[in-house]
mmCIF file of C-alpha atoms in Angstrom:
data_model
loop_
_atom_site.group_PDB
_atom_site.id
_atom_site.type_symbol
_atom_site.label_atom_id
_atom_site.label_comp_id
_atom_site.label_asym_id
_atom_site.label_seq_id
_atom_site.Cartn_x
_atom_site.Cartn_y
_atom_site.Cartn_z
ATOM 1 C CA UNK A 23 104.397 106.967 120.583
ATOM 2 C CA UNK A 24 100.985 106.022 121.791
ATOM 3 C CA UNK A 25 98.910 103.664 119.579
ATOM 4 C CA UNK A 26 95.591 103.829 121.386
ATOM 5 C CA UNK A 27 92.192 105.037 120.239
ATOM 6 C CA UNK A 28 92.185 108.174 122.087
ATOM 7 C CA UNK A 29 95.346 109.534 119.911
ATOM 8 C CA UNK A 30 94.225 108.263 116.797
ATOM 9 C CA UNK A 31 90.691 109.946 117.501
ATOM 10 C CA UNK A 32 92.560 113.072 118.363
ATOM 11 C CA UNK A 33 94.803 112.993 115.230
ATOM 12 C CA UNK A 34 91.852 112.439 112.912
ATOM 13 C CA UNK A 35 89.803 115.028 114.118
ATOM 14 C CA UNK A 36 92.234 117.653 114.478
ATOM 15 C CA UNK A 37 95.251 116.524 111.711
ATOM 16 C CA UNK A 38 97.525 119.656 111.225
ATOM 17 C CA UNK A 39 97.720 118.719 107.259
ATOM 18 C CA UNK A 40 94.231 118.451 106.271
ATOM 19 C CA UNK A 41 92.574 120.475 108.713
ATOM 20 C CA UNK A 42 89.346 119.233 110.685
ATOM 21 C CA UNK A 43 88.240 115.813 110.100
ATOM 22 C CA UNK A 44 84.589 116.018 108.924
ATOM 23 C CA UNK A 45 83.200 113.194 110.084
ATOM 24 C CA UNK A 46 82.027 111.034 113.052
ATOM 25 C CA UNK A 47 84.961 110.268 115.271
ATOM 26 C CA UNK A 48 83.963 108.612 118.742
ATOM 27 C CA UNK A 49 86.318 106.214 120.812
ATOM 28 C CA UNK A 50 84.347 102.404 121.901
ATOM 29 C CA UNK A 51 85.123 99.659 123.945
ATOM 30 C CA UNK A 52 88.195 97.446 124.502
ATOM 31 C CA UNK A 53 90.759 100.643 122.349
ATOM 32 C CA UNK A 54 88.417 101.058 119.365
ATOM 33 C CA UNK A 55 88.007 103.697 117.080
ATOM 34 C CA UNK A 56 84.647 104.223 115.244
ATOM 35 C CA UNK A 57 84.757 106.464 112.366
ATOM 36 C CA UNK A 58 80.903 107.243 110.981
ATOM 37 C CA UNK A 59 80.138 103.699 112.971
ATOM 38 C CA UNK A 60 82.801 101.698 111.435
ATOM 39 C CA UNK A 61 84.348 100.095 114.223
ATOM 40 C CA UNK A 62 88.484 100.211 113.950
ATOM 41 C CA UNK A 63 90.662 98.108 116.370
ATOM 42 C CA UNK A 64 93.677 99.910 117.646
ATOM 43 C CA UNK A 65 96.508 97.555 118.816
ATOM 44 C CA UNK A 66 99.991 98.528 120.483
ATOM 45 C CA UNK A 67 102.893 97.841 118.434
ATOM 46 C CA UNK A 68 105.191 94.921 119.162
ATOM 47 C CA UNK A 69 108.869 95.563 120.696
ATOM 48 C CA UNK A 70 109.596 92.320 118.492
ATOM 49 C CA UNK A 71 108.362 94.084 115.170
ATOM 50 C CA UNK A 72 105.681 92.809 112.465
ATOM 51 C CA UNK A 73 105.975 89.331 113.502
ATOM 52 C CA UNK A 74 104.421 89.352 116.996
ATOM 53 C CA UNK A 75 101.554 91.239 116.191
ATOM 54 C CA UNK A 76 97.838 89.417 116.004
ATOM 55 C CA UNK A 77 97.189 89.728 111.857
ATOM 56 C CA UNK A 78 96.137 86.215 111.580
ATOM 57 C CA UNK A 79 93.948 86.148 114.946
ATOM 58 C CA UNK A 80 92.360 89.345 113.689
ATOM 59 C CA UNK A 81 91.781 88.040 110.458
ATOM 60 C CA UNK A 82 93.610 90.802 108.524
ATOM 61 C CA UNK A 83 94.087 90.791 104.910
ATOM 62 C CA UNK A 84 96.533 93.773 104.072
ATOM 63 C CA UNK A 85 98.690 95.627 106.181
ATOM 64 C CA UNK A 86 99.604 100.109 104.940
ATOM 65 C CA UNK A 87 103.653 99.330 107.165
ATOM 66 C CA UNK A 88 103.938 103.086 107.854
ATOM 67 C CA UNK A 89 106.071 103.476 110.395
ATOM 68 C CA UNK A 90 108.984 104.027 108.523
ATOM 69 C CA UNK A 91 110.828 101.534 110.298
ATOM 70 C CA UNK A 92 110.164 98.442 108.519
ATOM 71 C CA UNK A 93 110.801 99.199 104.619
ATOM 72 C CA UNK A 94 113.546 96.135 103.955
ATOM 73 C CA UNK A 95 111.433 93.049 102.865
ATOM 74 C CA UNK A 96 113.281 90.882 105.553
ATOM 75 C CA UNK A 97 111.654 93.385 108.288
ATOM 76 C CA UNK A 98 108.253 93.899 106.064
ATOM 77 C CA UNK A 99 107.901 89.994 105.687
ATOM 78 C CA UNK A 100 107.347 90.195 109.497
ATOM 79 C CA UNK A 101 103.889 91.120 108.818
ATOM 80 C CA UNK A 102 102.964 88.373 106.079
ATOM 81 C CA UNK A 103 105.124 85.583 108.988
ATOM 82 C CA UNK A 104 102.335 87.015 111.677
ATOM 83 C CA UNK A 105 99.471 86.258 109.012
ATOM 84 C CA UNK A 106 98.902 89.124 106.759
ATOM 85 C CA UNK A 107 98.177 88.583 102.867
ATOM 86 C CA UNK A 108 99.770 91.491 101.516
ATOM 87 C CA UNK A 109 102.002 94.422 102.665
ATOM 88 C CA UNK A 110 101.711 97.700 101.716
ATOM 89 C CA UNK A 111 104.772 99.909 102.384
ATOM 90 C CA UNK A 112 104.007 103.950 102.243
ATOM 91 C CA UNK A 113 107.764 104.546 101.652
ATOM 92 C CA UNK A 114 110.226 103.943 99.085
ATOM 93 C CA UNK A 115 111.569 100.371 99.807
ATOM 94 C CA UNK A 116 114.669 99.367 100.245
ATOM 95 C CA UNK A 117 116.870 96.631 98.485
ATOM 96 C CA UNK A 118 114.847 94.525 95.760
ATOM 97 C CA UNK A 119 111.345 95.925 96.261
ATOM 98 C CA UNK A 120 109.602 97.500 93.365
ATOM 99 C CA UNK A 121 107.982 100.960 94.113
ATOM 100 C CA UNK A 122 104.747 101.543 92.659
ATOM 101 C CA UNK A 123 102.884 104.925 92.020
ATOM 102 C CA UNK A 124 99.385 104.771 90.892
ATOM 103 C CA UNK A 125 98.908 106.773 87.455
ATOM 104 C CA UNK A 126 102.931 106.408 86.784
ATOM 105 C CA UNK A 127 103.412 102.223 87.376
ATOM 106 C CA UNK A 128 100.435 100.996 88.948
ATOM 107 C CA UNK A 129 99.872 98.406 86.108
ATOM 108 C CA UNK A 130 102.854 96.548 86.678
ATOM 109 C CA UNK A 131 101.501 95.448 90.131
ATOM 110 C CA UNK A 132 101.611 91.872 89.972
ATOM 111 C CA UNK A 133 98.736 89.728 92.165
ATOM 112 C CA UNK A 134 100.646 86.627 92.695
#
């Protein structure tokens, strides 16, 4: 699958779920995405996973893992190892992660 901005400005604008993306959608410089002038850095995935990719270089704070591919906390961790605070996993985890739904469990979240 392709990861650059040209697909992602193509999938927002025209997303087969939500219908026609409202907003601003142009593609910058150097595989950027700008969405109503927020500028959004597209980056290719690694063939090594989570671990190889630039978090800490890009100064990123929390990762939405939402590939599918990478729901076990030993392949999740991958992200936090390449310099990530926090993970976010959009799927049910597997093995000893906690699943948390806002309005149902949110409030057991723990910050630590």
């Amino acid at each position: 699958m392709s990861t650059d901005a040209e697909y992602f400005a193509y999938q927002m604008k025209y997303d087969t779920v939500h219908g026609q993306f409202k907003h601003d959608v142009k593609i910058g410089e150097k595989d950027e995405l700008i969405v109503n002038g927020n500028k959004i850095k597209c980056i290719q995935a690694s063939r090594e996973g989570p671990k190889a990719l630039p978090w800490k270089d890009m100064g990123v704070k929390y990762v939405i893992e939402s590939t599918g591919l990478f729901v076990e906390y030993e392949k999740a961790v991958g992200h936090i190892e390449a310099g990530a605070e926090k993970v976010i996993i959009s799927a049910p985890g597997k093995g000893n992660l906690k699943t948390l739904v806002c309005g149902v469990n949110h409030t057991e979240y723990d910050k630590a």
